[in-house]
């Protein structure tokens, strides 16, 4: 595994933990949405909603970064695949050329 793979795994784990924090914030909103007199505690809800929006934005940015990384990796795979095909074709051509040369040497 290369360093970039390990970094990507760390980022994935971090985003999973961040998703857990979003879930806990949602649970906190539902628990603390009512003040002691039964009315909504708007200030707490607004603060929590703002945190949820920021977290959502952060997760969205992480998702976009992952999409970009995947597109880059897909391009690299396609490029490497083309290189393999080219090298394979060249290998086959050289094998055939070597066979012809070996045959001509054996005929002499």
Backbone as JSON, one array per atom type, in Angstrom:
{
  "sequence": "XXXXXXXXXXXXXXXXXXXXXXXXXXXXXXXXXXXXXXXXXXXXXXXXXXXXXXXXXXXXXXXXXXXXXXXXXXXXXXXXXXXXXXXXXXXXXXXXXXXXXXXXXXXX",
  "N": [[0.85, -1.18, 0.0], [0.59, 2.17, -0.88], [1.66, 5.44, 0.27], [-0.27, 7.4, -0.36], [-2.58, 5.86, -0.52], [-2.84, 5.07, 2.15], [-3.21, 7.56, 3.32], [-5.65, 8.24, 2.16], [-7.29, 6.28, 3.29], [-7.16, 7.1, 5.97], [-8.47, 9.57, 5.74], [-10.98, 8.66, 4.97], [-11.76, 7.28, 7.29], [-11.81, 9.42, 9.06], [-13.89, 10.94, 7.97], [-15.98, 9.21, 8.42], [-16.15, 9.27, 11.21], [-16.83, 11.91, 11.49], [-19.35, 11.86, 10.37], [-20.62, 10.39, 12.31], [-20.58, 12.3, 14.3], [-22.38, 14.12, 13.29], [-24.73, 12.64, 13.43], [-24.94, 12.44, 16.22], [-25.31, 15.12, 16.84], [-27.8, 15.59, 15.68], [-29.37, 13.94, 17.27], [-29.02, 15.27, 19.68], [-30.3, 17.67, 19.08], [-32.95, 16.82, 18.86], [-33.4, 15.98, 21.47], [-32.89, 18.27, 23.01], [-34.54, 20.19, 22.02], [-36.72, 21.21, 23.22], [-37.39, 23.47, 25.77], [-37.39, 23.73, 29.37], [-39.98, 24.52, 29.88], [-41.43, 23.4, 27.87], [-41.42, 24.68, 25.44], [-39.85, 25.43, 22.28], [-36.33, 25.6, 22.3], [-35.05, 27.89, 20.75], [-32.57, 29.15, 20.31], [-30.63, 27.19, 20.9], [-31.34, 25.3, 18.98], [-30.89, 26.71, 16.61], [-28.13, 27.13, 16.78], [-27.23, 24.5, 16.72], [-28.25, 23.71, 14.23], [-26.74, 25.36, 12.58], [-24.19, 24.32, 13.07], [-24.64, 21.77, 12.02], [-25.09, 22.45, 9.34], [-22.56, 23.43, 8.64], [-21.04, 21.12, 9.05], [-22.25, 19.48, 7.17], [-21.55, 20.85, 4.84], [-18.79, 20.56, 4.97], [-18.56, 17.75, 4.76], [-19.64, 17.46, 2.23], [-17.67, 18.77, 0.72], [-15.55, 17.01, 1.21], [-16.53, 14.76, -0.13], [-16.57, 15.72, -2.76], [-13.81, 16.05, -3.14], [-12.99, 13.38, -2.98], [-14.3, 12.38, -5.23], [-12.88, 13.76, -7.21], [-10.34, 12.7, -6.79], [-10.86, 10.04, -7.46], [-11.48, 10.33, -10.19], [-9.01, 11.19, -11.15], [-7.45, 8.93, -10.54], [-8.76, 7.03, -12.14], [-8.12, 8.01, -14.67], [-5.34, 7.66, -14.59], [-5.24, 4.86, -14.45], [-6.36, 4.2, -16.93], [-4.41, 5.3, -18.61], [-2.17, 3.78, -17.88], [-3.11, 1.29, -18.67], [-3.19, 1.6, -21.45], [-0.45, 1.89, -21.91], [0.44, -0.65, -21.16], [-0.8, -2.2, -23.14], [0.54, -1.2, -25.4], [3.21, -1.89, -24.79], [2.95, -4.65, -24.67], [2.27, -5.25, -27.3], [4.6, -4.4, -28.55], [6.41, -6.19, -27.38], [5.47, -8.61, -28.5], [6.03, -8.12, -31.2], [8.82, -7.91, -31.1], [9.47, -10.48, -30.24], [8.7, -11.96, -32.46], [10.44, -10.89, -34.36], [12.88, -11.68, -33.24], [12.6, -14.45, -33.51], [12.7, -14.72, -36.3], [15.3, -13.8, -36.77], [16.79, -15.7, -35.32], [16.14, -17.99, -36.76], [17.28, -17.34, -39.24], [19.96, -17.3, -38.53], [20.38, -19.94, -37.85], [20.07, -21.17, -40.27], [22.37, -20.61, -41.64]],
  "CA": [[0.0, 0.0, 0.0], [1.39, 3.39, -0.93], [1.31, 6.46, 1.26], [-1.53, 8.07, -0.71], [-3.68, 4.95, -0.13], [-2.98, 5.16, 3.6], [-3.82, 8.87, 3.6], [-7.06, 8.17, 1.76], [-7.97, 5.5, 4.33], [-7.29, 7.97, 7.15], [-9.52, 10.54, 5.46], [-12.27, 7.94, 5.01], [-12.09, 7.05, 8.69], [-12.15, 10.72, 9.66], [-15.22, 11.35, 7.52], [-16.95, 8.35, 9.11], [-16.31, 9.8, 12.56], [-17.56, 13.16, 11.37], [-20.75, 11.5, 10.16], [-21.13, 10.03, 13.63], [-20.83, 13.53, 15.06], [-23.63, 14.69, 12.76], [-25.82, 11.87, 14.03], [-25.09, 12.81, 17.63], [-25.89, 16.46, 16.88], [-29.23, 15.45, 15.38], [-29.99, 13.4, 18.48], [-29.03, 16.35, 20.68], [-31.35, 18.62, 18.69], [-34.27, 16.28, 19.21], [-33.51, 15.93, 22.93], [-32.85, 19.58, 23.66], [-35.32, 21.16, 21.26], [-37.73, 21.79, 24.1], [-36.87, 23.97, 27.04], [-38.08, 23.12, 30.51], [-41.41, 24.84, 29.87], [-42.05, 22.73, 26.75], [-41.3, 25.48, 24.22], [-38.56, 25.21, 21.61], [-35.17, 26.41, 22.67], [-34.63, 28.3, 19.4], [-31.15, 29.48, 20.24], [-29.9, 25.94, 20.81], [-31.64, 24.68, 17.69], [-30.2, 27.47, 15.57], [-26.7, 26.83, 16.89], [-27.02, 23.13, 16.24], [-28.48, 23.7, 12.79], [-25.57, 25.98, 11.95], [-23.11, 23.31, 13.11], [-25.0, 20.73, 11.05], [-24.85, 22.98, 8.0], [-21.1, 23.46, 8.43], [-20.6, 19.73, 8.93], [-22.75, 19.02, 5.88], [-20.7, 21.48, 3.83], [-17.48, 19.9, 5.06], [-18.71, 16.41, 4.2], [-19.83, 17.65, 0.79], [-16.34, 19.06, 0.17], [-14.79, 15.75, 1.22], [-17.07, 13.93, -1.2], [-16.07, 16.26, -4.03], [-12.39, 15.72, -3.22], [-12.91, 11.95, -3.28], [-14.69, 12.23, -6.64], [-11.75, 14.23, -8.02], [-9.27, 11.7, -6.66], [-11.26, 8.88, -8.24], [-11.34, 10.67, -11.6], [-7.57, 11.19, -11.42], [-6.99, 7.54, -10.53], [-9.31, 6.36, -13.32], [-7.31, 8.45, -15.79], [-4.05, 6.99, -14.47], [-5.45, 3.45, -14.8], [-6.54, 4.14, -18.38], [-3.1, 5.57, -19.21], [-1.33, 2.59, -17.66], [-3.65, 0.21, -19.51], [-2.71, 1.85, -22.81], [0.99, 1.59, -21.91], [0.57, -2.11, -21.13], [-1.14, -2.69, -24.48], [1.63, -0.82, -26.29], [4.38, -2.71, -24.47], [2.63, -6.03, -25.05], [2.37, -5.31, -28.76], [6.03, -4.3, -28.87], [7.01, -7.46, -27.0], [5.11, -9.61, -29.51], [6.78, -7.79, -32.41], [10.23, -8.26, -30.87], [9.55, -11.95, -30.21], [8.63, -12.43, -33.85], [11.69, -10.47, -34.99], [13.92, -12.57, -32.72], [12.42, -15.77, -34.13], [13.2, -14.62, -37.67], [16.76, -13.69, -36.69], [17.32, -16.99, -34.89], [15.98, -18.9, -37.91], [18.27, -17.0, -40.27], [21.27, -17.7, -38.03], [20.44, -21.4, -37.88], [20.15, -21.58, -41.67], [23.73, -20.35, -42.15]],
  "C": [[0.89, 1.24, 0.0], [0.85, 4.42, 0.06], [-0.02, 7.14, 0.94], [-2.74, 7.2, -0.38], [-3.93, 5.03, 1.37], [-3.62, 6.49, 4.0], [-5.31, 8.86, 3.27], [-7.87, 7.38, 2.79], [-8.18, 6.33, 5.58], [-8.4, 8.99, 6.95], [-10.9, 9.89, 5.51], [-12.7, 7.71, 6.44], [-12.5, 8.34, 9.38], [-13.55, 11.15, 9.24], [-16.3, 10.48, 8.15], [-17.21, 8.87, 10.51], [-17.06, 11.13, 12.53], [-19.04, 12.9, 11.14], [-21.39, 11.1, 11.47], [-21.43, 11.28, 14.44], [-22.09, 14.22, 14.57], [-24.81, 13.96, 13.37], [-26.03, 12.25, 15.49], [-25.67, 14.22, 17.76], [-27.39, 16.41, 16.62], [-29.97, 14.92, 16.6], [-30.07, 14.47, 19.56], [-30.11, 17.37, 20.36], [-32.7, 18.09, 19.12], [-34.46, 16.23, 20.73], [-33.66, 17.32, 23.55], [-33.68, 20.62, 22.92], [-36.42, 21.8, 22.1], [-37.06, 22.28, 25.37], [-37.7, 23.35, 28.16], [-39.57, 23.43, 30.52], [-42.13, 24.24, 28.65], [-42.01, 23.51, 25.45], [-39.93, 25.24, 23.59], [-37.49, 26.15, 22.13], [-34.51, 26.83, 21.36], [-33.15, 28.58, 19.29], [-30.32, 28.21, 20.1], [-30.12, 25.28, 19.46], [-30.89, 25.39, 16.58], [-28.7, 27.2, 15.59], [-26.41, 25.44, 16.34], [-27.25, 23.02, 14.75], [-27.3, 24.3, 12.05], [-24.39, 25.0, 11.94], [-23.38, 22.19, 12.12], [-24.76, 21.19, 9.62], [-23.35, 23.0, 7.68], [-20.56, 22.05, 8.23], [-21.03, 19.17, 7.58], [-21.89, 19.58, 4.75], [-19.33, 20.82, 3.8], [-17.54, 18.51, 4.43], [-18.9, 16.47, 2.68], [-18.49, 17.92, 0.1], [-15.47, 17.81, 0.14], [-15.24, 14.83, 0.09], [-16.58, 14.41, -2.56], [-14.59, 15.95, -4.21], [-12.2, 14.25, -3.6], [-13.27, 11.69, -4.74], [-13.55, 12.66, -7.56], [-10.6, 13.23, -7.97], [-9.6, 10.47, -7.49], [-11.1, 9.14, -9.73], [-9.86, 10.66, -12.01], [-7.04, 9.76, -11.5], [-7.52, 6.77, -11.74], [-8.51, 6.74, -14.57], [-5.94, 7.77, -15.77], [-4.17, 5.52, -14.86], [-5.59, 3.31, -16.31], [-5.21, 4.36, -19.1], [-2.19, 4.36, -19.07], [-1.8, 1.42, -18.51], [-3.17, 0.37, -20.96], [-1.21, 1.54, -22.93], [1.22, 0.08, -21.93], [0.26, -2.69, -22.51], [-0.02, -2.39, -25.48], [2.86, -1.69, -26.06], [4.15, -4.17, -24.85], [2.76, -6.21, -26.55], [3.84, -5.26, -29.19], [6.75, -5.6, -28.52], [6.72, -8.54, -28.04], [5.89, -9.38, -30.81], [8.24, -8.19, -32.27], [10.43, -9.78, -30.81], [9.57, -12.5, -31.63], [9.93, -12.09, -34.58], [12.84, -11.36, -34.53], [13.82, -13.96, -33.34], [12.96, -15.78, -35.55], [14.72, -14.57, -37.66], [17.39, -15.02, -36.29], [17.24, -17.99, -36.03], [17.03, -18.6, -38.97], [19.68, -17.38, -39.83], [21.44, -19.22, -38.1], [20.57, -21.91, -39.31], [21.56, -21.42, -42.22], [24.69, -21.39, -41.73]]
}
